[in-house]
XYZ file of C-alpha atoms in Angstrom:
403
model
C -25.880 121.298 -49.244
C -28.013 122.866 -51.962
C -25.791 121.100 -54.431
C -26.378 118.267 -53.259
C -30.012 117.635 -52.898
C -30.095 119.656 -56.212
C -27.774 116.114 -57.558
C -29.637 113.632 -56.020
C -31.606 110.722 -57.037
C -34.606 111.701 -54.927
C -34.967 115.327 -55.804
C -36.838 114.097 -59.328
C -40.588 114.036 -58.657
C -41.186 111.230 -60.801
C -38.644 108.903 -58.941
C -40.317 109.526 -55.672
C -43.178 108.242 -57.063
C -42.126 105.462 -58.980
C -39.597 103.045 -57.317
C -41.502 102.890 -54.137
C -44.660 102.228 -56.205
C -42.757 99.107 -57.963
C -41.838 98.330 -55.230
C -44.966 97.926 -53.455
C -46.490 96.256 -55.986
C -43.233 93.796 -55.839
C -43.854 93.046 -52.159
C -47.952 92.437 -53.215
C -46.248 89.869 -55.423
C -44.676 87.924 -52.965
C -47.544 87.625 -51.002
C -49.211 86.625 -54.242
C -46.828 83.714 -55.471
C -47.054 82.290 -51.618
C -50.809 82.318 -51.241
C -50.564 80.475 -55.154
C -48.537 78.621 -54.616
C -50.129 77.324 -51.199
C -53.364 76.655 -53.655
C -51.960 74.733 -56.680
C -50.618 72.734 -54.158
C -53.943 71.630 -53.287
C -54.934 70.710 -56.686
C -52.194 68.642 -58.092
C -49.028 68.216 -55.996
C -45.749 68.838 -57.998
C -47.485 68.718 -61.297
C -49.343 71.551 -60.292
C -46.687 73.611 -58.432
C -44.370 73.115 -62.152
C -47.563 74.272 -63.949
C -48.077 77.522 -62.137
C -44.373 78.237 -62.418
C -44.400 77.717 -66.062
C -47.721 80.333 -66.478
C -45.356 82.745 -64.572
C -42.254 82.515 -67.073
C -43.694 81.561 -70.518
C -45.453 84.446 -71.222
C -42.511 86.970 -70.979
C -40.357 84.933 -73.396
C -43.500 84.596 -76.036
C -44.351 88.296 -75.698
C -40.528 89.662 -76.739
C -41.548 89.658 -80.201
C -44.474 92.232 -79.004
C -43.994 93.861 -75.783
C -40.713 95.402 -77.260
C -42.774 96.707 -80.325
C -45.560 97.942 -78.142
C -43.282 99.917 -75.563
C -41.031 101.674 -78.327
C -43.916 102.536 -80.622
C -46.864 104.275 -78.105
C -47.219 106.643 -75.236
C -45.385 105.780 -71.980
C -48.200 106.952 -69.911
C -51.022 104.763 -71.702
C -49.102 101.872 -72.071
C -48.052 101.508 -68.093
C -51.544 101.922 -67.123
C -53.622 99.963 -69.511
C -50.616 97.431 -68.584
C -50.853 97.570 -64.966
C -54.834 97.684 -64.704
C -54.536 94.389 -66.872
C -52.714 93.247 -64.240
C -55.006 94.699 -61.195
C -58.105 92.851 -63.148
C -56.105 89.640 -63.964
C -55.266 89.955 -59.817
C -58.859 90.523 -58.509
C -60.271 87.658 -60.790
C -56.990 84.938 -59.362
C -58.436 85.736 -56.175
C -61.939 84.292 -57.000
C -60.814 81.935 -58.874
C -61.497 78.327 -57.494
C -59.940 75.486 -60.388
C -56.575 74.822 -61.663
C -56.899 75.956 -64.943
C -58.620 79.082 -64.454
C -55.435 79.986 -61.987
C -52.959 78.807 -64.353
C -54.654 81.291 -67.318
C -55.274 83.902 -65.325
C -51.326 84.020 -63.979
C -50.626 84.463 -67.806
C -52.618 87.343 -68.305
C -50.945 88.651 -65.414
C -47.419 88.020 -66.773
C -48.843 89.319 -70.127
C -48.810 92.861 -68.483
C -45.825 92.501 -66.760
C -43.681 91.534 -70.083
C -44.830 94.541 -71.366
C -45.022 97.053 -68.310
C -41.429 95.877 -66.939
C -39.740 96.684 -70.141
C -41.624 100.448 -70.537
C -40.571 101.286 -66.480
C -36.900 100.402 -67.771
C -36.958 101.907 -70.736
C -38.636 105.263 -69.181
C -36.391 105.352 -66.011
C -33.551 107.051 -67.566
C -35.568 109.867 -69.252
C -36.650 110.654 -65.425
C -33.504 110.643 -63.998
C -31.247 111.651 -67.222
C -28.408 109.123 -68.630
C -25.241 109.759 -65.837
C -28.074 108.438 -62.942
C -29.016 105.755 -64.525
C -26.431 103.200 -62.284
C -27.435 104.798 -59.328
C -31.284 104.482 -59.971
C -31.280 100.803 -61.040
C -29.216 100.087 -58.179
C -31.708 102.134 -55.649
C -34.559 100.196 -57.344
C -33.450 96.880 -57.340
C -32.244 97.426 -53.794
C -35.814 98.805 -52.670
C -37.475 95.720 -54.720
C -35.636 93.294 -52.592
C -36.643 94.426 -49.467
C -40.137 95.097 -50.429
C -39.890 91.156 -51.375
C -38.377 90.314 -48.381
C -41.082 91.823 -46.351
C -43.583 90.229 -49.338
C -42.673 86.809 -48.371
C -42.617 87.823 -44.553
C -45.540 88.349 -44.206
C -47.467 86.627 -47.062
C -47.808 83.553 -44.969
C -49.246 85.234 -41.731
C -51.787 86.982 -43.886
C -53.179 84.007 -46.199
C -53.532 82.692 -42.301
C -54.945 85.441 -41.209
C -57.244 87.017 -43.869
C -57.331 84.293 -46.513
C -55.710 83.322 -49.912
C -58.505 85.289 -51.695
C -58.057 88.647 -49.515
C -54.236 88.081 -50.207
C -54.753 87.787 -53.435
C -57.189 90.987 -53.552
C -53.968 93.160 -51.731
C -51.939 92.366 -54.591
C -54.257 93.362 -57.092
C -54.577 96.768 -54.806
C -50.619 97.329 -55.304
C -51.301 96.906 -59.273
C -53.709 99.435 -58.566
C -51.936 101.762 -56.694
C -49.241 101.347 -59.609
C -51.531 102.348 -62.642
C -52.530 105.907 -60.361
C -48.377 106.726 -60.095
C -47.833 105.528 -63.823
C -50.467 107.953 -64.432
C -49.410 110.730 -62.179
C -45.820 110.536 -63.613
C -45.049 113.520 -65.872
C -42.087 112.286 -67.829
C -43.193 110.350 -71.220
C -41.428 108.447 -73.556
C -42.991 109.142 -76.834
C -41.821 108.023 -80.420
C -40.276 110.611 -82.749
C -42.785 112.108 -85.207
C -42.194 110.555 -88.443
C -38.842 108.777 -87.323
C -38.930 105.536 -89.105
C -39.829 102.615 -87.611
C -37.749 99.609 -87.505
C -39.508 96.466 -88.112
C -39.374 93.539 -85.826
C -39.099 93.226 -82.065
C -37.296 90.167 -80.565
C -34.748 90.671 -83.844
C -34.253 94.291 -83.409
C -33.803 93.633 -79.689
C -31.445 90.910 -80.069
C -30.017 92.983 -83.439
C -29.011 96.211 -80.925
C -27.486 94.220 -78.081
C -25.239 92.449 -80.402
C -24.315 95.242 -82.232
C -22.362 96.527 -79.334
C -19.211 94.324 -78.634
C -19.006 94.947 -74.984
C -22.884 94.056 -74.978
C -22.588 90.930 -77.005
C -19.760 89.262 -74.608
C -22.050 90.100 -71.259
C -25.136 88.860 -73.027
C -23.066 85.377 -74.052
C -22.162 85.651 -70.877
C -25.234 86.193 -68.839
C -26.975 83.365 -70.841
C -24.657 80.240 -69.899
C -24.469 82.148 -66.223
C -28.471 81.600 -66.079
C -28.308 78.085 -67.164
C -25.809 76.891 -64.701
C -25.855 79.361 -61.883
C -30.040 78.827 -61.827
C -29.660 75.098 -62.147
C -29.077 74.813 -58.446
C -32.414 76.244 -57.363
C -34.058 72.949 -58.060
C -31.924 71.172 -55.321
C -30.818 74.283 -52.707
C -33.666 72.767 -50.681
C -32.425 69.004 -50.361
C -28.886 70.008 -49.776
C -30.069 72.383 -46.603
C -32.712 69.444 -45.463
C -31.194 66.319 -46.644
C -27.596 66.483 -46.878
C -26.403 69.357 -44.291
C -29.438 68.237 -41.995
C -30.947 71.808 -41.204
C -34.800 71.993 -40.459
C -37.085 74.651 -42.521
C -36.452 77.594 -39.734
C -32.798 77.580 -41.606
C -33.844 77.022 -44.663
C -35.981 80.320 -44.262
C -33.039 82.336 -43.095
C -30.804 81.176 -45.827
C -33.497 82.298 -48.007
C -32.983 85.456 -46.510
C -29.960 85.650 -46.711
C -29.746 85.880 -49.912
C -32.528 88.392 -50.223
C -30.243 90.142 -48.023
C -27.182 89.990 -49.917
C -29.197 91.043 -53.135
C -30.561 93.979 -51.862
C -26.478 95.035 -50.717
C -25.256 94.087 -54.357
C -27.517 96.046 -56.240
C -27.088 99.055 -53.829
C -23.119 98.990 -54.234
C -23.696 98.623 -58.143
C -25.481 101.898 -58.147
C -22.091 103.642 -57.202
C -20.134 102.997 -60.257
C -20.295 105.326 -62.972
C -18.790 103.788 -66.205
C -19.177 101.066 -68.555
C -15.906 99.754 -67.850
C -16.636 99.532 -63.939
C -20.091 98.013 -64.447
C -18.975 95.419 -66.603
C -16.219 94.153 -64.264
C -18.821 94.268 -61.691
C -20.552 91.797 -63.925
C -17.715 89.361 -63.391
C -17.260 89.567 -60.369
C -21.103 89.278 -59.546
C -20.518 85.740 -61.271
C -17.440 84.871 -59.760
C -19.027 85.738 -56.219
C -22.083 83.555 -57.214
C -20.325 80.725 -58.256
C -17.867 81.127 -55.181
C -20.989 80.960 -52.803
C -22.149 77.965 -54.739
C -18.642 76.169 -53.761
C -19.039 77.323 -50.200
C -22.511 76.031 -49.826
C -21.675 72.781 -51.581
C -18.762 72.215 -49.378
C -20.328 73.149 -45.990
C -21.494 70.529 -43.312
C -23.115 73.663 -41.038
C -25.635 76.814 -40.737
C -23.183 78.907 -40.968
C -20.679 78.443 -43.726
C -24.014 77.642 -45.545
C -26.105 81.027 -44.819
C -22.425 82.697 -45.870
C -22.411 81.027 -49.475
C -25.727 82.107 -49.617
C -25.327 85.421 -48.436
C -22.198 85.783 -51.164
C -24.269 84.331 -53.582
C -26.903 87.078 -53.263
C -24.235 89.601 -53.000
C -23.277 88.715 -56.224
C -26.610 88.361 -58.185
C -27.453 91.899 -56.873
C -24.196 93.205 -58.182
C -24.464 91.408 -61.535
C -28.415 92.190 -62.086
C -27.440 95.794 -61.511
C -24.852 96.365 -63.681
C -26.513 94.002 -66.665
C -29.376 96.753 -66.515
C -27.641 99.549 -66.444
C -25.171 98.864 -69.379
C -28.631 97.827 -71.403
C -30.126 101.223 -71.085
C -26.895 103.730 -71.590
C -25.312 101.699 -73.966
C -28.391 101.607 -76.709
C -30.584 103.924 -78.437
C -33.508 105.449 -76.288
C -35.657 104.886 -79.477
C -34.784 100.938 -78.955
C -34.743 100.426 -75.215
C -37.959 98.946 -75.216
C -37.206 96.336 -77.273
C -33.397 95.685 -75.970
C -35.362 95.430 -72.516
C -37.843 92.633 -73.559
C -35.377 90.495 -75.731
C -33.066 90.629 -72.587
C -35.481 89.830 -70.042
C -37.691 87.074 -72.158
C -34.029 85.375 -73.639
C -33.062 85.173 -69.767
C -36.135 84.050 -68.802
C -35.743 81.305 -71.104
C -32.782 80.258 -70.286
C -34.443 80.179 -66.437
C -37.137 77.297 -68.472
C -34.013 75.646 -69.869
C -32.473 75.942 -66.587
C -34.925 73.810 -64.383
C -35.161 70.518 -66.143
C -30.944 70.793 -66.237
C -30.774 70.915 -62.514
C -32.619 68.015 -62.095
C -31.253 66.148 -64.741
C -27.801 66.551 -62.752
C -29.232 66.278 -59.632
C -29.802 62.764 -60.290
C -26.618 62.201 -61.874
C -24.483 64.120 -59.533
C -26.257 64.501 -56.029
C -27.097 68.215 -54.404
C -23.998 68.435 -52.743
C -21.558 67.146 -55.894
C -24.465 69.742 -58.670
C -23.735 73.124 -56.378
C -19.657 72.413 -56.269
C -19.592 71.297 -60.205
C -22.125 74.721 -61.350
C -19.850 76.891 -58.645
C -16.290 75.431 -60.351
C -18.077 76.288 -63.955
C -19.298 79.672 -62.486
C -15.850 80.843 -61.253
C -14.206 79.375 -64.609
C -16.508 81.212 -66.881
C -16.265 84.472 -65.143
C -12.333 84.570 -65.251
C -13.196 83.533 -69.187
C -15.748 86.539 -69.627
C -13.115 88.990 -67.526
C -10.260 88.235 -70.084
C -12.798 88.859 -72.993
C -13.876 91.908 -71.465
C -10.258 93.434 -70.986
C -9.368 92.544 -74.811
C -12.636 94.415 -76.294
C -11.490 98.037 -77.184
C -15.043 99.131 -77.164
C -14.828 98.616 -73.077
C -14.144 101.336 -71.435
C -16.651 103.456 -73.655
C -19.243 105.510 -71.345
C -23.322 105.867 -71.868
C -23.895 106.944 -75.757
C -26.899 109.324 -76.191
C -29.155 109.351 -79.133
């Protein structure tokens, strides 16, 4: 038994006190993004709604060229909390905010932190918990970051009706808070290498490191087209639960939940493999389940073969988000991760942007129904495509390096 707690993920300090804390602060972000979103609708309909979306993505793909830099080159401790209180300030000001355009700046500053603070927890995570935990860390913490969003958008709407859209504002801005105390209480640092040289650029070296790896470049490929079809769909899941299968918002809610659900399950069974070689077929198959739940939610005329695409489909985004992180992070250089990190999550975030305007362009060509079975058929296709590229690279079935 000694052995055991000795070997697990919970017996380092650090861990205890950081992937609750993220998670926290993820839940005080749903509750955020509802009682926002439930504003800028207010102010401009749509428009508005598109806006405040946009301030939420566009700063983390303009930052890679920075945040990267930043992370890599200063103190881990100084960076996470002069990042998070950013964020805690940006967060107190939203919620006395009262115009459009104040919101909409403000929820960049906000995302300004975050493109710089998410890459620094990722890149810092496996000097807590050492390289051969890595899998089973991301998977606990993406896992605990569902539910806490889960409960986030539970209960977001009771308390913007209960206490306000500024108070629920001001709780989220107390989670960034909370977060800046842990990053400071947390003893592991990441620090850069007395006079190691420094390698110029961030989005390039980013981009420069993930290619440089061949099992890394064919995921990455990968993961890109994935986003652009596989997130297309999100513009129109709501009119083919309304409109075409004829289910009221009570269903649309649990199919959203669903899928929180089946996240939360993914990511926890991708924290139980151990090698490059498992996690990367566990990327396929996260896409091939995706796009499988796409063609079962297209083809459904009921709740339930609808709430079990979705539940599949969340099954497999968990599983594929998982594994994506944890090959980043024991597959590059620790001196790097920062970077690799921030030219991953800002070049997926992008292809999120491109994403949108694509599912509504096909929308109107195709119909909800006819857009979820053509991006589930491309889905499965390109997933069988990635596995056979996978098997034929001989750099596959290499483990974490260590630098």
């Amino acid at each position: 038994m000694k052995q055991i707690l000795q070997t697990s993920l919970w017996s380092h300090r650090d861990i205890r006190l950081v992937l609750p804390a993220r998670a926290i602060s993820y839940a005080g972000d749903a509750i955020a993004m509802l009682a926002l979103m439930l504003r800028v609708k207010e102010y401009g309909g749509p428009g508005a709604v598109t806006l405040l979306l946009l301030a939420f993505a566009v700063p983390t793909v303009a930052m890679i060229p920075v945040a990267g830099r930043i992370v890599d080159s200063y103190d881990s401790r100084a960076v996470l909390v002069w990042a998070t209180l950013l964020q805690a300030v940006a967060g107190v000001a939203l919620a006395f905010s009262h115009d459009l355009v104040s919101t909409v700046g403000l929820v960049c500053l906000l995302q300004v932190g975050q493109a710089v603070a998410g890459p620094c927890w990722g890149a810092l995570i496996p000097r807590i918990v050492g390289e051969d935990m890595v899998g089973r860390a991301t998977g606990a913490s993406q896992a605990l970051i569902g539910v806490a969003m889960l409960v986030g958008s539970a209960v977001g709407g009771l308390l913007v009706e209960w206490i306000g859209g500024r108070d629920a504002l001001l709780v989220d801005a107390a989670t960034f808070g909370l977060l800046a105390v842990v990053a400071g209480l947390v003893q592991t640092r990441r620090r850069p290498e007395p006079g190691a040289a420094r390698e110029r650029g961030g989005f390039t070296a980013g981009l420069r490191h993930l290619f440089g790896d061949p099992l890394l470049r064919i995921l990455l490929m990968c993961l890109w087209g994935f986003v652009l079809v596989g997130e297309a769909v999100n513009v129109v899941e709501v009119f083919l639960v309304t409109d075409v299968v004829g289910l009221g918002a009570a269903w649309y809610g649990w199919l959203l939940a669903g899928q929180g659900a089946g996240t939360i399950l993914g990511a926890w069974g991708s924290g139980r493999l151990s090698s490059s070689a498992s996690r990367s077929r566990a990327v396929m198959a996260g896409m091939a389940a995706i796009g499988a739940g796409m063609l079962l939610m297209g083809g459904s005329n009921g709740a339930v073969p609808l709430l079990a695409g979705a539940v599949l489909s969340g099954i497999g985004s968990g599983l594929l988000n998982a594994a994506v992180s944890t090959l980043i992070v024991t597959r590059v250089a620790d001196a790097v991760r920062g970077r690799v990190v921030a030219a991953l999550s800002g070049t997926v975030r992008g292809c999120s942007l491109i994403a949108l305007p694509l599912g509504g362009l096909v929308a109107a060509l195709l119909g909800p129904r006819m857009t979820f079975l053509a991006c589930g058929i491309v889905c499965v296709l390109a997933a069988g495509v990635g596995a056979v590229l996978v098997a034929r690279t001989k750099d596959s079935a290499v483990e974490a390096v260590s630098h």
